[in-house]
Structure formats: C-alpha cells, structure tokens
mmCIF file of C-alpha atoms in Angstrom:
data_model
loop_
_atom_site.group_PDB
_atom_site.id
_atom_site.type_symbol
_atom_site.label_atom_id
_atom_site.label_comp_id
_atom_site.label_asym_id
_atom_site.label_seq_id
_atom_site.Cartn_x
_atom_site.Cartn_y
_atom_site.Cartn_z
ATOM 1 C CA ALA L 1 -158.124 -38.639 -33.044
ATOM 2 C CA ALA L 2 -161.219 -39.061 -35.212
ATOM 3 C CA LEU L 3 -161.942 -42.516 -33.871
ATOM 4 C CA ARG L 4 -161.494 -41.465 -30.249
ATOM 5 C CA ALA L 5 -163.717 -38.416 -30.861
ATOM 6 C CA ALA L 6 -166.425 -40.629 -32.417
ATOM 7 C CA ILE L 7 -166.273 -43.102 -29.524
ATOM 8 C CA GLU L 8 -166.356 -40.386 -26.865
ATOM 9 C CA ALA L 9 -169.215 -38.516 -28.582
ATOM 10 C CA GLN L 10 -171.268 -41.710 -28.734
ATOM 11 C CA ASN L 11 -170.488 -42.470 -25.097
ATOM 12 C CA ALA L 12 -171.829 -38.986 -24.276
ATOM 13 C CA GLY L 13 -175.100 -39.800 -26.068
ATOM 14 C CA ALA L 14 -174.571 -38.101 -29.432
ATOM 15 C CA ARG L 15 -175.636 -39.583 -32.757
ATOM 16 C CA VAL L 16 -172.400 -39.855 -34.722
ATOM 17 C CA ALA L 17 -171.546 -40.046 -38.415
ATOM 18 C CA LEU L 18 -167.957 -40.548 -39.493
ATOM 19 C CA ALA L 19 -166.801 -39.696 -43.022
ATOM 20 C CA VAL L 20 -163.545 -41.372 -44.014
ATOM 21 C CA LYS L 21 -161.661 -40.415 -47.162
ATOM 22 C CA GLY L 22 -160.636 -44.060 -47.577
ATOM 23 C CA GLN L 23 -161.351 -47.223 -45.623
ATOM 24 C CA LEU L 24 -162.022 -47.082 -41.892
ATOM 25 C CA GLY L 25 -159.068 -48.604 -40.078
ATOM 26 C CA GLY L 26 -156.944 -48.855 -43.193
ATOM 27 C CA VAL L 27 -153.305 -47.959 -42.816
ATOM 28 C CA GLY L 28 -151.570 -46.379 -45.750
ATOM 29 C CA LEU L 29 -153.086 -44.950 -48.899
ATOM 30 C CA ARG L 30 -156.385 -43.283 -47.980
ATOM 31 C CA GLY L 31 -156.437 -45.089 -44.701
ATOM 32 C CA GLY L 32 -154.845 -44.277 -41.403
ATOM 33 C CA GLY L 33 -151.615 -42.959 -42.870
ATOM 34 C CA ALA L 34 -148.043 -43.812 -42.050
ATOM 35 C CA THR L 35 -148.337 -42.858 -38.394
ATOM 36 C CA ALA L 36 -151.544 -44.777 -37.737
ATOM 37 C CA SER L 37 -149.953 -48.154 -37.141
ATOM 38 C CA GLY L 38 -149.505 -47.310 -33.481
ATOM 39 C CA THR L 39 -146.531 -49.617 -33.255
ATOM 40 C CA ALA L 40 -143.767 -47.043 -33.093
ATOM 41 C CA THR L 41 -141.656 -47.413 -29.993
ATOM 42 C CA ASP L 42 -139.020 -45.399 -28.262
ATOM 43 C CA ARG L 43 -136.235 -46.907 -26.157
ATOM 44 C CA ARG L 44 -138.664 -47.628 -23.318
ATOM 45 C CA GLY L 45 -141.652 -48.965 -25.239
ATOM 46 C CA PHE L 46 -144.823 -47.775 -26.874
ATOM 47 C CA TRP L 47 -146.385 -45.671 -24.120
ATOM 48 C CA PRO L 48 -144.774 -42.568 -22.604
ATOM 49 C CA VAL L 49 -145.999 -43.841 -19.225
ATOM 50 C CA ALA L 50 -144.179 -45.328 -16.240
ATOM 51 C CA PRO L 51 -144.852 -48.998 -15.356
ATOM 52 C CA ASP L 52 -146.988 -47.874 -12.388
ATOM 53 C CA GLY L 53 -149.273 -45.967 -14.779
ATOM 54 C CA GLY L 54 -148.037 -42.527 -13.779
ATOM 55 C CA PRO L 55 -146.213 -39.922 -15.841
ATOM 56 C CA LEU L 56 -142.916 -41.071 -17.257
ATOM 57 C CA SER L 57 -139.973 -39.029 -16.101
ATOM 58 C CA GLY L 58 -138.460 -37.297 -19.110
ATOM 59 C CA ALA L 59 -141.484 -37.836 -21.393
ATOM 60 C CA TYR L 60 -141.875 -34.108 -22.067
ATOM 61 C CA GLU L 61 -138.198 -33.780 -22.914
ATOM 62 C CA ASP L 62 -138.429 -36.821 -25.218
ATOM 63 C CA VAL L 63 -141.391 -35.369 -27.109
ATOM 64 C CA VAL L 64 -139.614 -32.039 -27.566
ATOM 65 C CA GLN L 65 -136.357 -33.722 -28.624
ATOM 66 C CA LEU L 66 -138.050 -36.129 -31.057
ATOM 67 C CA GLY L 67 -139.872 -33.138 -32.555
ATOM 68 C CA LEU L 68 -136.489 -31.779 -33.647
ATOM 69 C CA GLY L 69 -137.492 -28.242 -32.717
ATOM 70 C CA MET L 70 -140.897 -28.443 -34.365
ATOM 71 C CA ALA L 71 -142.938 -29.684 -31.375
ATOM 72 C CA ASP L 72 -145.127 -27.056 -29.768
ATOM 73 C CA PRO L 73 -143.968 -27.004 -26.121
ATOM 74 C CA VAL L 74 -147.497 -26.474 -24.779
ATOM 75 C CA ILE L 75 -148.853 -29.447 -26.729
ATOM 76 C CA ALA L 76 -145.808 -31.559 -25.819
ATOM 77 C CA ARG L 77 -146.490 -30.866 -22.132
ATOM 78 C CA ILE L 78 -150.157 -31.863 -22.545
ATOM 79 C CA VAL L 79 -149.194 -35.094 -24.330
ATOM 80 C CA ALA L 80 -146.683 -35.995 -21.616
ATOM 81 C CA GLU L 81 -149.034 -35.199 -18.739
ATOM 82 C CA GLU L 82 -152.170 -36.780 -20.191
ATOM 83 C CA ALA L 83 -150.529 -39.985 -21.462
ATOM 84 C CA PRO L 84 -151.356 -42.052 -18.338
ATOM 85 C CA ALA L 85 -155.084 -41.242 -18.510
ATOM 86 C CA SER L 86 -155.130 -41.870 -22.283
ATOM 87 C CA ARG L 87 -153.389 -45.187 -21.750
ATOM 88 C CA ARG L 88 -156.093 -46.277 -19.305
ATOM 89 C CA VAL L 89 -158.899 -45.304 -21.710
ATOM 90 C CA LEU L 90 -157.245 -47.091 -24.627
ATOM 91 C CA ALA L 91 -156.635 -50.189 -22.478
ATOM 92 C CA ARG L 92 -160.370 -50.288 -21.641
ATOM 93 C CA LEU L 93 -161.078 -50.176 -25.390
ATOM 94 C CA GLY L 94 -158.787 -53.159 -25.966
ATOM 95 C CA VAL L 95 -155.594 -51.462 -27.069
ATOM 96 C CA GLY L 96 -152.506 -53.103 -25.611
ATOM 97 C CA GLY L 97 -149.116 -51.523 -25.363
ATOM 98 C CA GLY L 98 -145.442 -52.209 -25.336
ATOM 99 C CA PRO L 99 -142.944 -52.946 -28.060
ATOM 100 C CA ARG L 100 -144.631 -56.246 -28.920
ATOM 101 C CA GLN L 101 -147.978 -54.741 -29.752
ATOM 102 C CA ILE L 102 -149.332 -56.616 -32.767
ATOM 103 C CA PHE L 103 -152.555 -54.800 -33.657
ATOM 104 C CA SER L 104 -152.530 -51.126 -34.413
ATOM 105 C CA VAL L 105 -154.341 -48.573 -32.311
ATOM 106 C CA VAL L 106 -156.300 -47.515 -35.391
ATOM 107 C CA SER L 107 -157.404 -51.071 -36.226
ATOM 108 C CA ILE L 108 -158.647 -51.717 -32.705
ATOM 109 C CA LEU L 109 -160.478 -48.390 -32.406
ATOM 110 C CA ALA L 110 -161.985 -48.927 -35.876
ATOM 111 C CA GLY L 111 -163.388 -52.217 -34.605
ATOM 112 C CA VAL L 112 -164.944 -50.434 -31.632
ATOM 113 C CA VAL L 113 -166.535 -47.875 -33.977
ATOM 114 C CA ARG L 114 -167.787 -50.573 -36.387
ATOM 115 C CA ALA L 115 -169.441 -52.402 -33.463
ATOM 116 C CA SER L 116 -171.200 -49.206 -32.389
ATOM 117 C CA PRO L 117 -174.226 -47.400 -33.865
ATOM 118 C CA CYS L 118 -171.916 -44.880 -35.577
ATOM 119 C CA ALA L 119 -172.815 -44.298 -39.245
ATOM 120 C CA VAL L 120 -169.564 -44.854 -41.152
ATOM 121 C CA HIS L 121 -169.251 -43.362 -44.644
ATOM 122 C CA GLU L 122 -166.141 -44.804 -46.278
ATOM 123 C CA ASP L 123 -164.627 -43.407 -49.472
ATOM 124 C CA THR L 124 -166.331 -40.106 -48.649
ATOM 125 C CA MET L 125 -164.372 -36.913 -48.962
ATOM 126 C CA ILE L 126 -165.628 -33.879 -47.082
ATOM 127 C CA THR L 127 -165.480 -30.959 -49.500
ATOM 128 C CA ARG L 128 -166.778 -28.112 -47.361
ATOM 129 C CA LEU L 129 -168.345 -27.210 -44.060
ATOM 130 C CA LEU L 130 -171.875 -25.801 -43.884
ATOM 131 C CA VAL L 131 -171.621 -22.489 -42.052
ATOM 132 C CA ASP L 132 -174.355 -19.968 -41.310
ATOM 133 C CA GLY L 133 -173.736 -16.839 -39.282
ATOM 134 C CA GLY L 134 -170.347 -18.116 -38.124
ATOM 135 C CA ARG L 135 -171.824 -21.377 -36.812
ATOM 136 C CA CYS L 136 -170.944 -24.733 -38.364
ATOM 137 C CA LEU L 137 -174.139 -26.708 -39.034
ATOM 138 C CA GLY L 138 -172.701 -29.683 -40.880
ATOM 139 C CA ALA L 139 -170.615 -30.708 -43.846
ATOM 140 C CA VAL L 140 -170.859 -31.685 -47.501
ATOM 141 C CA GLY L 141 -169.196 -34.863 -48.660
ATOM 142 C CA VAL L 142 -168.827 -36.641 -51.971
ATOM 143 C CA GLY L 143 -168.590 -40.383 -52.460
ATOM 144 C CA GLU L 144 -165.265 -40.774 -54.222
ATOM 145 C CA ARG L 145 -166.379 -43.786 -56.230
ATOM 146 C CA SER L 146 -170.070 -42.996 -56.735
ATOM 147 C CA GLY L 147 -169.892 -39.213 -56.995
ATOM 148 C CA GLU L 148 -172.914 -39.078 -54.666
ATOM 149 C CA ILE L 149 -173.281 -35.813 -52.720
ATOM 150 C CA ILE L 150 -173.914 -36.388 -49.011
ATOM 151 C CA ILE L 151 -175.151 -33.656 -46.687
ATOM 152 C CA PHE L 152 -174.270 -34.127 -43.019
ATOM 153 C CA ARG L 153 -176.449 -31.923 -40.802
ATOM 154 C CA ALA L 154 -174.978 -31.681 -37.340
ATOM 155 C CA GLY L 155 -175.120 -29.775 -34.094
ATOM 156 C CA ALA L 156 -171.349 -30.146 -33.913
ATOM 157 C CA VAL L 157 -168.622 -31.040 -36.390
ATOM 158 C CA ILE L 158 -165.211 -32.374 -35.455
ATOM 159 C CA LEU L 159 -162.753 -32.111 -38.320
ATOM 160 C CA CYS L 160 -159.872 -34.560 -37.912
ATOM 161 C CA THR L 161 -157.469 -34.268 -40.779
ATOM 162 C CA GLY L 162 -154.214 -35.827 -41.808
ATOM 163 C CA GLY L 163 -151.080 -34.250 -43.105
ATOM 164 C CA ALA L 164 -150.337 -31.900 -45.942
ATOM 165 C CA ALA L 165 -147.288 -33.512 -47.522
ATOM 166 C CA GLY L 166 -148.859 -33.289 -50.983
ATOM 167 C CA LEU L 167 -148.357 -29.533 -50.862
ATOM 168 C CA PHE L 168 -144.637 -30.175 -51.311
ATOM 169 C CA LYS L 169 -143.034 -31.223 -54.582
ATOM 170 C CA HIS L 170 -140.914 -33.896 -52.889
ATOM 171 C CA ASN L 171 -142.353 -36.065 -50.117
ATOM 172 C CA VAL L 172 -142.603 -39.710 -49.136
ATOM 173 C CA HIS L 173 -146.322 -39.827 -48.319
ATOM 174 C CA PRO L 174 -149.246 -41.395 -50.213
ATOM 175 C CA SER L 175 -150.887 -39.198 -52.847
ATOM 176 C CA CYS L 176 -153.984 -38.716 -50.649
ATOM 177 C CA VAL L 177 -152.062 -36.682 -48.042
ATOM 178 C CA THR L 178 -153.095 -33.434 -49.682
ATOM 179 C CA GLY L 179 -153.929 -30.987 -46.917
ATOM 180 C CA ASP L 180 -157.556 -30.685 -48.049
ATOM 181 C CA GLY L 181 -158.764 -30.935 -44.437
ATOM 182 C CA TYR L 182 -156.747 -27.867 -43.498
ATOM 183 C CA SER L 183 -158.243 -25.969 -46.425
ATOM 184 C CA ILE L 184 -161.766 -26.965 -45.405
ATOM 185 C CA GLY L 185 -161.157 -25.836 -41.824
ATOM 186 C CA TYR L 186 -159.711 -22.552 -42.991
#
C-alpha cells in the first residue's frame, strides 16, 4: 500500500518522501513482512481476476471465507470488485501474476520507487505526526541506527502501517511488528 501510494502520488505530480522502518523492498524482519512476498496463491492462482481480466466469480465469497469471519464485508467487496483494475495497474508497473510468479510484488514496486525521484529514508521510524489545529502537517522520524531526528514537512501524510502482533504475548511475527503505526495514527 505504501509503495503504490508513493508511486501514485508521484504520478500526480507530488514530491514524495517515503520513510521505511527497515529496508525498502525487504521481506521479513523490518521489511515487507510475512505477507509482502506477493506469492500466495489460492486454488485458481495469484489474482482474484478472471482470465479475461474481469471480476472473478466467487472472489467476494473467497475473501470472506478466507478471512474466517474477520474480513470486513464492505472491504472484501471493494477488494473483489477492484481487483481487475489493480491487476492492470500492477501489470503496467511490471508485476506479473499467476502461481509461478517469481518476484514479489513488493520487490518490483520497490524497484519502481527506487528508480523514481522519491526520497527514500530507510531505517527510519516515524515516531509522531505533526498536527496543528486538527491538520496533519508532517511527521517526525528517527534514524534507527544513527539516532538522527528527521522532520518531514508535508501537505499530506499517508500512514501505511503493518500489523500489531507484538501486542500479543504469543505470536509468530518478527519483533518489529509492534503496532506503533496504529498508535501514531491514533
């Protein structure tokens, strides 16, 4: 989501800075996370899209069923209905599809971002949003290795955050999946 947002914002003419808690395009610890590989498949392949590029019959039901009762039905409907258009955009960016996909979605989109004028700040953890009068004007980050404080002044801030498994005593996620992004947004 963060990479697509950065690409789309740049395509719309915005100057973009991207702060990444780990390495841009990395999968796993402080990277893209367990779900970022983009190689998960269901019984019909990677994309919930029919071979003709249209909506896949039963995609909504599959999303709801795979969510095991936790999928928001409104969001599941949006995912199912917008999958064909998303597939076309990702294909234009160089992302393939199908069960034999070798490169991850995150790796390919990271390459697109790296080749763009986007300012990428790796190993930078956003610690708070700059808010004045109810309007977000930027963010404060800290270089995790250097300790350097970075101020991001912005007309708009998009906060894309990972999971919050670290809030639970027992989980199978990397130690960086802490939920700090949710706290910052709140």
